[in-house]
Tab-separated table of C-alpha atoms in Angstrom:
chain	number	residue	atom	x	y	z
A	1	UNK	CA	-20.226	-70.187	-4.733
A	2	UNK	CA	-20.896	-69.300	-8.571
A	3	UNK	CA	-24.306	-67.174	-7.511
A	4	UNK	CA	-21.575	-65.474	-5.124
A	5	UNK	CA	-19.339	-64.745	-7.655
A	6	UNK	CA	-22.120	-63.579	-10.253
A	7	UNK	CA	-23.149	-61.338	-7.665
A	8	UNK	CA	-19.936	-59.894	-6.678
A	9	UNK	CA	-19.266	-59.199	-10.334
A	10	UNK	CA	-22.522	-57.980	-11.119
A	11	UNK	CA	-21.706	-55.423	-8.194
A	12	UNK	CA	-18.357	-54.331	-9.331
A	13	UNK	CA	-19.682	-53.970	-13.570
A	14	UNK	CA	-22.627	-51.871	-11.634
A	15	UNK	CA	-19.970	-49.415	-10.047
A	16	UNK	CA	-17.701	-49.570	-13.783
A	17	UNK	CA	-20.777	-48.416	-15.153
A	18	UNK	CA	-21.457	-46.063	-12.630
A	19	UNK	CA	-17.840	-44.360	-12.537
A	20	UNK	CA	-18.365	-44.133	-16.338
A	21	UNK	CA	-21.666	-42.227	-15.927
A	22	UNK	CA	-20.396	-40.275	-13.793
A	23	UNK	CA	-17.148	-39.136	-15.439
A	24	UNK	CA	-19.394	-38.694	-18.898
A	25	UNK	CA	-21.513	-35.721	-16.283
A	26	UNK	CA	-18.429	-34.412	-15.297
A	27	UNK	CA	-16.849	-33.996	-18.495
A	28	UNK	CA	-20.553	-32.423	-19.960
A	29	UNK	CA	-20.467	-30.239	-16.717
A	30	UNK	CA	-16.949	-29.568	-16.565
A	31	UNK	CA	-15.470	-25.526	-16.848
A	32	UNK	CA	-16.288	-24.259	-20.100
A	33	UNK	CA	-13.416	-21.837	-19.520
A	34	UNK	CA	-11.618	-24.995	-20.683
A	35	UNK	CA	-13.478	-24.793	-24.117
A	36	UNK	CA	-11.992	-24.022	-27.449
A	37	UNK	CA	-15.030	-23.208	-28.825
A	38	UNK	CA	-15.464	-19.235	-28.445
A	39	UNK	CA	-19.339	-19.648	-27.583
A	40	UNK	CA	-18.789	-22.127	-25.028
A	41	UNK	CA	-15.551	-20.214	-23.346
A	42	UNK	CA	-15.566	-18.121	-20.066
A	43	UNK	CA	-12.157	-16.072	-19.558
A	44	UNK	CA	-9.832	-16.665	-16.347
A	45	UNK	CA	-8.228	-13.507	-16.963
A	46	UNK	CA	-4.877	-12.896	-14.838
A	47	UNK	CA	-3.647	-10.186	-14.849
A	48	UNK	CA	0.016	-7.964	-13.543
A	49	UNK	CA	-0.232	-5.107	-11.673
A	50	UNK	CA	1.004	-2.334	-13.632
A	51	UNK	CA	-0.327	1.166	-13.715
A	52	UNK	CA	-1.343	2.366	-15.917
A	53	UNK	CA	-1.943	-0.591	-18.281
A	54	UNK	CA	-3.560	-2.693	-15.231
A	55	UNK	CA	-3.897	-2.608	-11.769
A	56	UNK	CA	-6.345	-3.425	-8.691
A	57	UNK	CA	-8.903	-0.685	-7.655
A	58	UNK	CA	-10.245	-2.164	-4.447
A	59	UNK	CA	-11.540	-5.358	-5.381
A	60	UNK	CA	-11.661	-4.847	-9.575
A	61	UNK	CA	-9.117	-4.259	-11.897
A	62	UNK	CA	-8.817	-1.324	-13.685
A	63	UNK	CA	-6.429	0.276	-16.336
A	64	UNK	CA	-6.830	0.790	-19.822
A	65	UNK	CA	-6.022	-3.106	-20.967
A	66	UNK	CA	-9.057	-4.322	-18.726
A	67	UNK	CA	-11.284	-1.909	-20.185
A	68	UNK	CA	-10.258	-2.986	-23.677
A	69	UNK	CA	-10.046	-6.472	-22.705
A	70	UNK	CA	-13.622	-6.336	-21.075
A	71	UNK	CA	-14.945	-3.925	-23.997
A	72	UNK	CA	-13.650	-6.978	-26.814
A	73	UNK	CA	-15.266	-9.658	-24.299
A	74	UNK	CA	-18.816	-8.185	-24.494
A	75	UNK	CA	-18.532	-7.323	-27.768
A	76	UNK	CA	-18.041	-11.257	-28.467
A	77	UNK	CA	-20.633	-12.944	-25.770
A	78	UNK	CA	-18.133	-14.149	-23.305
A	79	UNK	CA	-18.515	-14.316	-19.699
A	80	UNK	CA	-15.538	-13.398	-17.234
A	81	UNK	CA	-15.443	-16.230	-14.853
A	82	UNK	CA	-12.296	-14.923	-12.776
A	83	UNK	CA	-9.980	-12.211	-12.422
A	84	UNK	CA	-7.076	-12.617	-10.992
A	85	UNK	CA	-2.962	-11.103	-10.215
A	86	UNK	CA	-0.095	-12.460	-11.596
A	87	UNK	CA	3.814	-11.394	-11.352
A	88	UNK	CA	5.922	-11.588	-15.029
A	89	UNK	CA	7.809	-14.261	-14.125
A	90	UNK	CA	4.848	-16.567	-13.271
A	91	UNK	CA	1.942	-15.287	-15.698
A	92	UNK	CA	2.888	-17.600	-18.562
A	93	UNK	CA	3.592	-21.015	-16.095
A	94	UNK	CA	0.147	-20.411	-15.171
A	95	UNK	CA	-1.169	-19.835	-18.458
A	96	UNK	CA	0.212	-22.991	-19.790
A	97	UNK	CA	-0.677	-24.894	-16.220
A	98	UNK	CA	-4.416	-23.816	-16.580
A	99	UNK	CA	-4.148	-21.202	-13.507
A	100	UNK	CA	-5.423	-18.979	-16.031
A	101	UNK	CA	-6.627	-18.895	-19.619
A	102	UNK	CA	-6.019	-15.197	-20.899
A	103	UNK	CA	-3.511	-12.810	-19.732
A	104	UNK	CA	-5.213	-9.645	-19.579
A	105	UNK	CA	-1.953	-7.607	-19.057
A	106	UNK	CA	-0.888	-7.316	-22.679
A	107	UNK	CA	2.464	-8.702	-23.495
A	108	UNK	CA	5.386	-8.102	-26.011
A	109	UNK	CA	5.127	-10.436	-28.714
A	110	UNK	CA	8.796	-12.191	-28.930
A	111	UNK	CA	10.382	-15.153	-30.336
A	112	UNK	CA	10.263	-16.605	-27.242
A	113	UNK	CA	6.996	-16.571	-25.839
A	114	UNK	CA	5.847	-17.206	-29.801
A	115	UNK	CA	7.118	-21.047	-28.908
A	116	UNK	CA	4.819	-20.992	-25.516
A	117	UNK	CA	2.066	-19.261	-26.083
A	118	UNK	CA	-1.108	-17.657	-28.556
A	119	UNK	CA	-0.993	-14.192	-29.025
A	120	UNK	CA	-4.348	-12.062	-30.448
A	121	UNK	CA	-3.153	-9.639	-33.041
A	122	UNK	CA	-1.787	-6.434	-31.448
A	123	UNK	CA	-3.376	-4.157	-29.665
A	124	UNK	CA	-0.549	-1.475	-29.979
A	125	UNK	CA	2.934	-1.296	-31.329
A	126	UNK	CA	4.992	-0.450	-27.978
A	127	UNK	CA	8.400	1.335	-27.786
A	128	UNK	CA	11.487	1.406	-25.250
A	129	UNK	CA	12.291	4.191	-22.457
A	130	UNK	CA	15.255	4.228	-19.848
A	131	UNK	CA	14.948	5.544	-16.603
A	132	UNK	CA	18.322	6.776	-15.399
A	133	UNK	CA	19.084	7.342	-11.268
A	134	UNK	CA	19.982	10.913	-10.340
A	135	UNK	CA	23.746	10.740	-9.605
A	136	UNK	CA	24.801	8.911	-13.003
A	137	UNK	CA	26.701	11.314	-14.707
A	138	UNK	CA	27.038	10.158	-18.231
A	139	UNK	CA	24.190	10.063	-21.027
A	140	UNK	CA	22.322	6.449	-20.750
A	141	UNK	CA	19.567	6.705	-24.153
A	142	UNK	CA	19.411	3.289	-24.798
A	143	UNK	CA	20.916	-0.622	-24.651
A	144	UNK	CA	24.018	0.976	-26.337
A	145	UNK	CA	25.489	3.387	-24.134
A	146	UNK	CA	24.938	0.407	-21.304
A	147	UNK	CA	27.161	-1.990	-22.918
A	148	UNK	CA	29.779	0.498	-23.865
A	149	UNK	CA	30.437	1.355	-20.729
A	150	UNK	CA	31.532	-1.808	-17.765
A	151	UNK	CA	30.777	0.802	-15.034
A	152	UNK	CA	26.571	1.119	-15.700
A	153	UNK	CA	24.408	-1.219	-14.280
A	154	UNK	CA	21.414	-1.884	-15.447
A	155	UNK	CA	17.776	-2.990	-14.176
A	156	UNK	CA	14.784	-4.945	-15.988
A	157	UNK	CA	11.330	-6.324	-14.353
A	158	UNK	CA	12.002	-10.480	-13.942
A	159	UNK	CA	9.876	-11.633	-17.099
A	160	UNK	CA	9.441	-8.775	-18.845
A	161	UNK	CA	10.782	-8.700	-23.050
A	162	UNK	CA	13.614	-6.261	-21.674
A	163	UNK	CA	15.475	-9.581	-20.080
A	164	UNK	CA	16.201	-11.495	-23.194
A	165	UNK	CA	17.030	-7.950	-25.264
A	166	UNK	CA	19.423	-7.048	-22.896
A	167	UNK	CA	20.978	-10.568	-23.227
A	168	UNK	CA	20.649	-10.429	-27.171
A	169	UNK	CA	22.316	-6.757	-27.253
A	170	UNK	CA	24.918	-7.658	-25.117
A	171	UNK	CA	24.418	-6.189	-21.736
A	172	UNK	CA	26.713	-8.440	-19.670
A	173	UNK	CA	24.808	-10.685	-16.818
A	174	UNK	CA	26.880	-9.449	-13.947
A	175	UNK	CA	25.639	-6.053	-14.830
A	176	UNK	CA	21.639	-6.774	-14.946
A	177	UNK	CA	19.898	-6.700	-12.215
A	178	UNK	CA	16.119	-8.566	-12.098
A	179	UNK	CA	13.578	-7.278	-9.925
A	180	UNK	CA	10.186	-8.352	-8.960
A	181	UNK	CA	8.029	-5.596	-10.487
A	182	UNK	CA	8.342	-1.998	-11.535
A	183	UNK	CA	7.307	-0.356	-8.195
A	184	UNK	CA	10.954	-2.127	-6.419
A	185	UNK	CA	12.552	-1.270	-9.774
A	186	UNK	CA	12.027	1.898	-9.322
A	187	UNK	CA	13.379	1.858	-5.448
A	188	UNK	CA	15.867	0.135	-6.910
A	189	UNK	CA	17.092	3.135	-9.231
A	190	UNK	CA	16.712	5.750	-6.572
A	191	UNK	CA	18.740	4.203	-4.441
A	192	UNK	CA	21.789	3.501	-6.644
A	193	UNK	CA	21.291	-0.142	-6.566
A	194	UNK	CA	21.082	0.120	-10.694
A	195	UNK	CA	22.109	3.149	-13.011
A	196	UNK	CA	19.417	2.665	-15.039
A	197	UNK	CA	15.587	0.901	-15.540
A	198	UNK	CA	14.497	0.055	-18.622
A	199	UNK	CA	11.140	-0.875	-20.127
A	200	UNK	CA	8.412	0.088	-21.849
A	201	UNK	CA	7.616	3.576	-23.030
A	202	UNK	CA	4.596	3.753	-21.880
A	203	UNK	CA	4.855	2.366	-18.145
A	204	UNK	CA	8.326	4.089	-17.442
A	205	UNK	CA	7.006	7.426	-18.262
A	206	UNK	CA	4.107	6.820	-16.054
A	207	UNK	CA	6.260	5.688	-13.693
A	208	UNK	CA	8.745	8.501	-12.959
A	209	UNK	CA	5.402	10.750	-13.115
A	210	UNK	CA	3.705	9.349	-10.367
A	211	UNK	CA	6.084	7.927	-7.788
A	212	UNK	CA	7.254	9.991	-5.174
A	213	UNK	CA	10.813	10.424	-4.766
A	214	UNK	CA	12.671	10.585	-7.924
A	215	UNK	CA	13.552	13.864	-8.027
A	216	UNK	CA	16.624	13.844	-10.546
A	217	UNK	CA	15.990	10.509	-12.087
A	218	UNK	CA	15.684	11.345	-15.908
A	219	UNK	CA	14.336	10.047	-19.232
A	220	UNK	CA	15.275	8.594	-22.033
A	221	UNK	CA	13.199	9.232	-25.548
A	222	UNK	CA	11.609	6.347	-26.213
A	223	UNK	CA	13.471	4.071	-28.797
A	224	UNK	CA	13.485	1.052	-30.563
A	225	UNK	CA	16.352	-1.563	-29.648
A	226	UNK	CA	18.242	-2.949	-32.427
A	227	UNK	CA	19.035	-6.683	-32.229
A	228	UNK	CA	21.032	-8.317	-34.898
A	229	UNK	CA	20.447	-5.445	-37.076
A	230	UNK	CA	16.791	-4.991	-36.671
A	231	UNK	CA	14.855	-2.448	-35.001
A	232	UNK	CA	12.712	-4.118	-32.068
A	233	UNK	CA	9.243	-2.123	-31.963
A	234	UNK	CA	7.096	-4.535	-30.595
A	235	UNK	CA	3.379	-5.717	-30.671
A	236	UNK	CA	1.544	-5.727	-27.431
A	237	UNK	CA	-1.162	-8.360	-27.538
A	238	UNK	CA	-3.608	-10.365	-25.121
A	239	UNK	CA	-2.357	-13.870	-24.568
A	240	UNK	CA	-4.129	-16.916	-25.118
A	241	UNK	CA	-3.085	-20.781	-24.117
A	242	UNK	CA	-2.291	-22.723	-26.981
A	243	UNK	CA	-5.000	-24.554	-28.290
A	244	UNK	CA	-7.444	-21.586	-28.446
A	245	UNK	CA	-7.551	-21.157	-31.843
A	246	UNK	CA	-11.135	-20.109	-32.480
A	247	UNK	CA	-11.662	-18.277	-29.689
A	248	UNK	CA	-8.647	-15.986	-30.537
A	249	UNK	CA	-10.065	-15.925	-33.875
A	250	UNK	CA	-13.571	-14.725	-32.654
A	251	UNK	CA	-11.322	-12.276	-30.355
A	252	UNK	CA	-9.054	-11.153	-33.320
A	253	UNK	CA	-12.457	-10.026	-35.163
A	254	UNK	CA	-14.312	-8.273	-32.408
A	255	UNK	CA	-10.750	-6.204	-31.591
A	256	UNK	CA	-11.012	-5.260	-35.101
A	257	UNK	CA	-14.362	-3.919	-35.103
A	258	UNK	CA	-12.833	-1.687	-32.065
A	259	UNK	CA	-10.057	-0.770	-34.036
A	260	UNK	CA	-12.231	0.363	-37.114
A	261	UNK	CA	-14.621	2.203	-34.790
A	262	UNK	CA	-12.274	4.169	-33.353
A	263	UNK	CA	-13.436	2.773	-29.782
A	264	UNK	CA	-10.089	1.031	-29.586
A	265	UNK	CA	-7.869	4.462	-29.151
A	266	UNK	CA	-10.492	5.586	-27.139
A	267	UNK	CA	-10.024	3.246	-24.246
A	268	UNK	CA	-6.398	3.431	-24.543
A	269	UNK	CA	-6.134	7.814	-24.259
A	270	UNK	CA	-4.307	9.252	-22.987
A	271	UNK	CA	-1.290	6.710	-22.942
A	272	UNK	CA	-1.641	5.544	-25.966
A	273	UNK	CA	-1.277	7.411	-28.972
A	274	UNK	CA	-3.866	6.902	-31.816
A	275	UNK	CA	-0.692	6.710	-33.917
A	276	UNK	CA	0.589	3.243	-32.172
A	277	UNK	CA	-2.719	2.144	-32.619
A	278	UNK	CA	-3.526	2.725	-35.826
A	279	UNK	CA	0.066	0.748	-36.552
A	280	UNK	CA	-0.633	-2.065	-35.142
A	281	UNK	CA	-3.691	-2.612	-37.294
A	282	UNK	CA	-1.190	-2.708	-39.913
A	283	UNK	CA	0.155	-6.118	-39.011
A	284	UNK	CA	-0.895	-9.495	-37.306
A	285	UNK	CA	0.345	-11.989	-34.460
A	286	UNK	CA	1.091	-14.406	-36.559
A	287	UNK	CA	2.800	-12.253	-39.250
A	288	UNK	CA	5.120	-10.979	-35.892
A	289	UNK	CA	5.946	-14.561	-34.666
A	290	UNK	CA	6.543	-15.858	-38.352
A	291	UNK	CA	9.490	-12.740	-38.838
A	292	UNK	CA	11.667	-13.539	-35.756
């Protein structure tokens, strides 16, 4: 009975030890997209299709924020492991879930998102643009001239910055409509569902040029929103998971080097203007996130 004991415990420390080897190979062999050390991470880039920032080309992405984003990737060492879509409204879950581990698709930097996520330093300084539908019949420029007036609707892209300015300007809930992306936002506004569409400068304007269609629908100039007395002109940065500290440190410096080059603007023309560029240099992420 005891050499049938010693035995069966002898067997089950034998598979202990064995479940610990095996974790300890696991962990060594496990995804170094996981890493936080920029020469051991790979990127699991998502990314949200809009033109003309990103979007998918047959099977690759293209648009000017992969090319920069690929562009700063070789220029640190780091292997792309994935590429994958995303929507606005579910880019940052999966960020913070581990779906992903950069978001490709620059985002606003805003209080908000400061408290969930790691921004690189910005890329570009971005402005605002309204679209307005062809039968409104009153001047729509910017947040403003929406809230004034209870008979203008308004529509934003679910996740996008434009959601919580709207909110923090005023715009009244029952008179903001969220859509999906900007391709059934802009349905959306030639319809008459909305009055008006707003988002960034740079993607509206691209927008109205290259959808079929919208034939009366007008633009705004682009603006900067004022929220509690502050003009809103906001960085547009790469997104990293928190944690990543060194690796968007490593990222921050090899942007940079871009930037300095003039390589940066490059990638970005004709959308960009060398002008938003060159102002973003002027500030950092964390100098953004530490004025809200």
């Amino acid at each position: 009975m005891h050499q049938l004991t010693s035995a069966r415990g002898a067997r089950r420390v034998g598979a202990i030890l064995a479940a610990l080897v095996l974790a300890g190979v696991l962990a060594a062999c496990s995804d170094a997209s996981e890493s936080s050390d920029p020469d051991d991470f790979k990127a699991k880039i998502a990314y949200i299709e809009e033109r003309p920032f990103s979007y998918r080309d047959g099977g690759d992405w293209a648009g000017i924020l992969p090319d920069v984003l690929n562009a700063v990737f070789h220029k640190m060492g780091v292997e792309v492991a994935t590429q994958n879509g995303a929507d606005f409204s579910g880019v940052i879950p999966g960020l913070q879930a581990g779906r992903h581990n950069v978001i490709g698709t620059a985002l606003n930097i805003t209080p908000e998102r400061c408290a969930q996520v790691d921004f690189s330093d910005p890329v570009f300084m971005s402005a605002t643009r309204m679209l307005v539908g062809a039968d409104v019949d009153v001047p729509i420029n910017n947040y403003d001239d929406i809230t004034a007036n209870p008979d203008l609707t308004l529509g934003v892209v679910t996740g996008a910055a434009e959601v919580q300015v709207a909110k923090d300007v005023g715009v009244p809930d029952d008179r903001v409509s969220q859509l999906p992306d900007v391709a059934s936002a802009i349905e959306a506004l030639k319809v008459g569902r909305i009055d008006a569409l707003v988002g960034d400068s740079i993607g509206m304007a691209y927008a109205l040029e290259t959808t079929d269609g919208t034939d009366g629908i007008t633009e705004s100039e682009p603006f900067e929103p004022v929220v509690n007395g502050k003009p809103q002109s906001f960085g547009v940065s790469f997104v990293f998971a928190k944690g990543q500290d060194e690796v968007v440190k490593k990222f921050d410096a090899a942007q940079k080097e871009l930037a300095d080059s003039g390589e940066l603007a490059e990638l970005m023309a004709p959308y960009v203007a060398p002008e938003q560029v060159a102002e973003a240099q002027k500030t950092t992420a964390s100098e953004i996130c530490g004025s809200f």
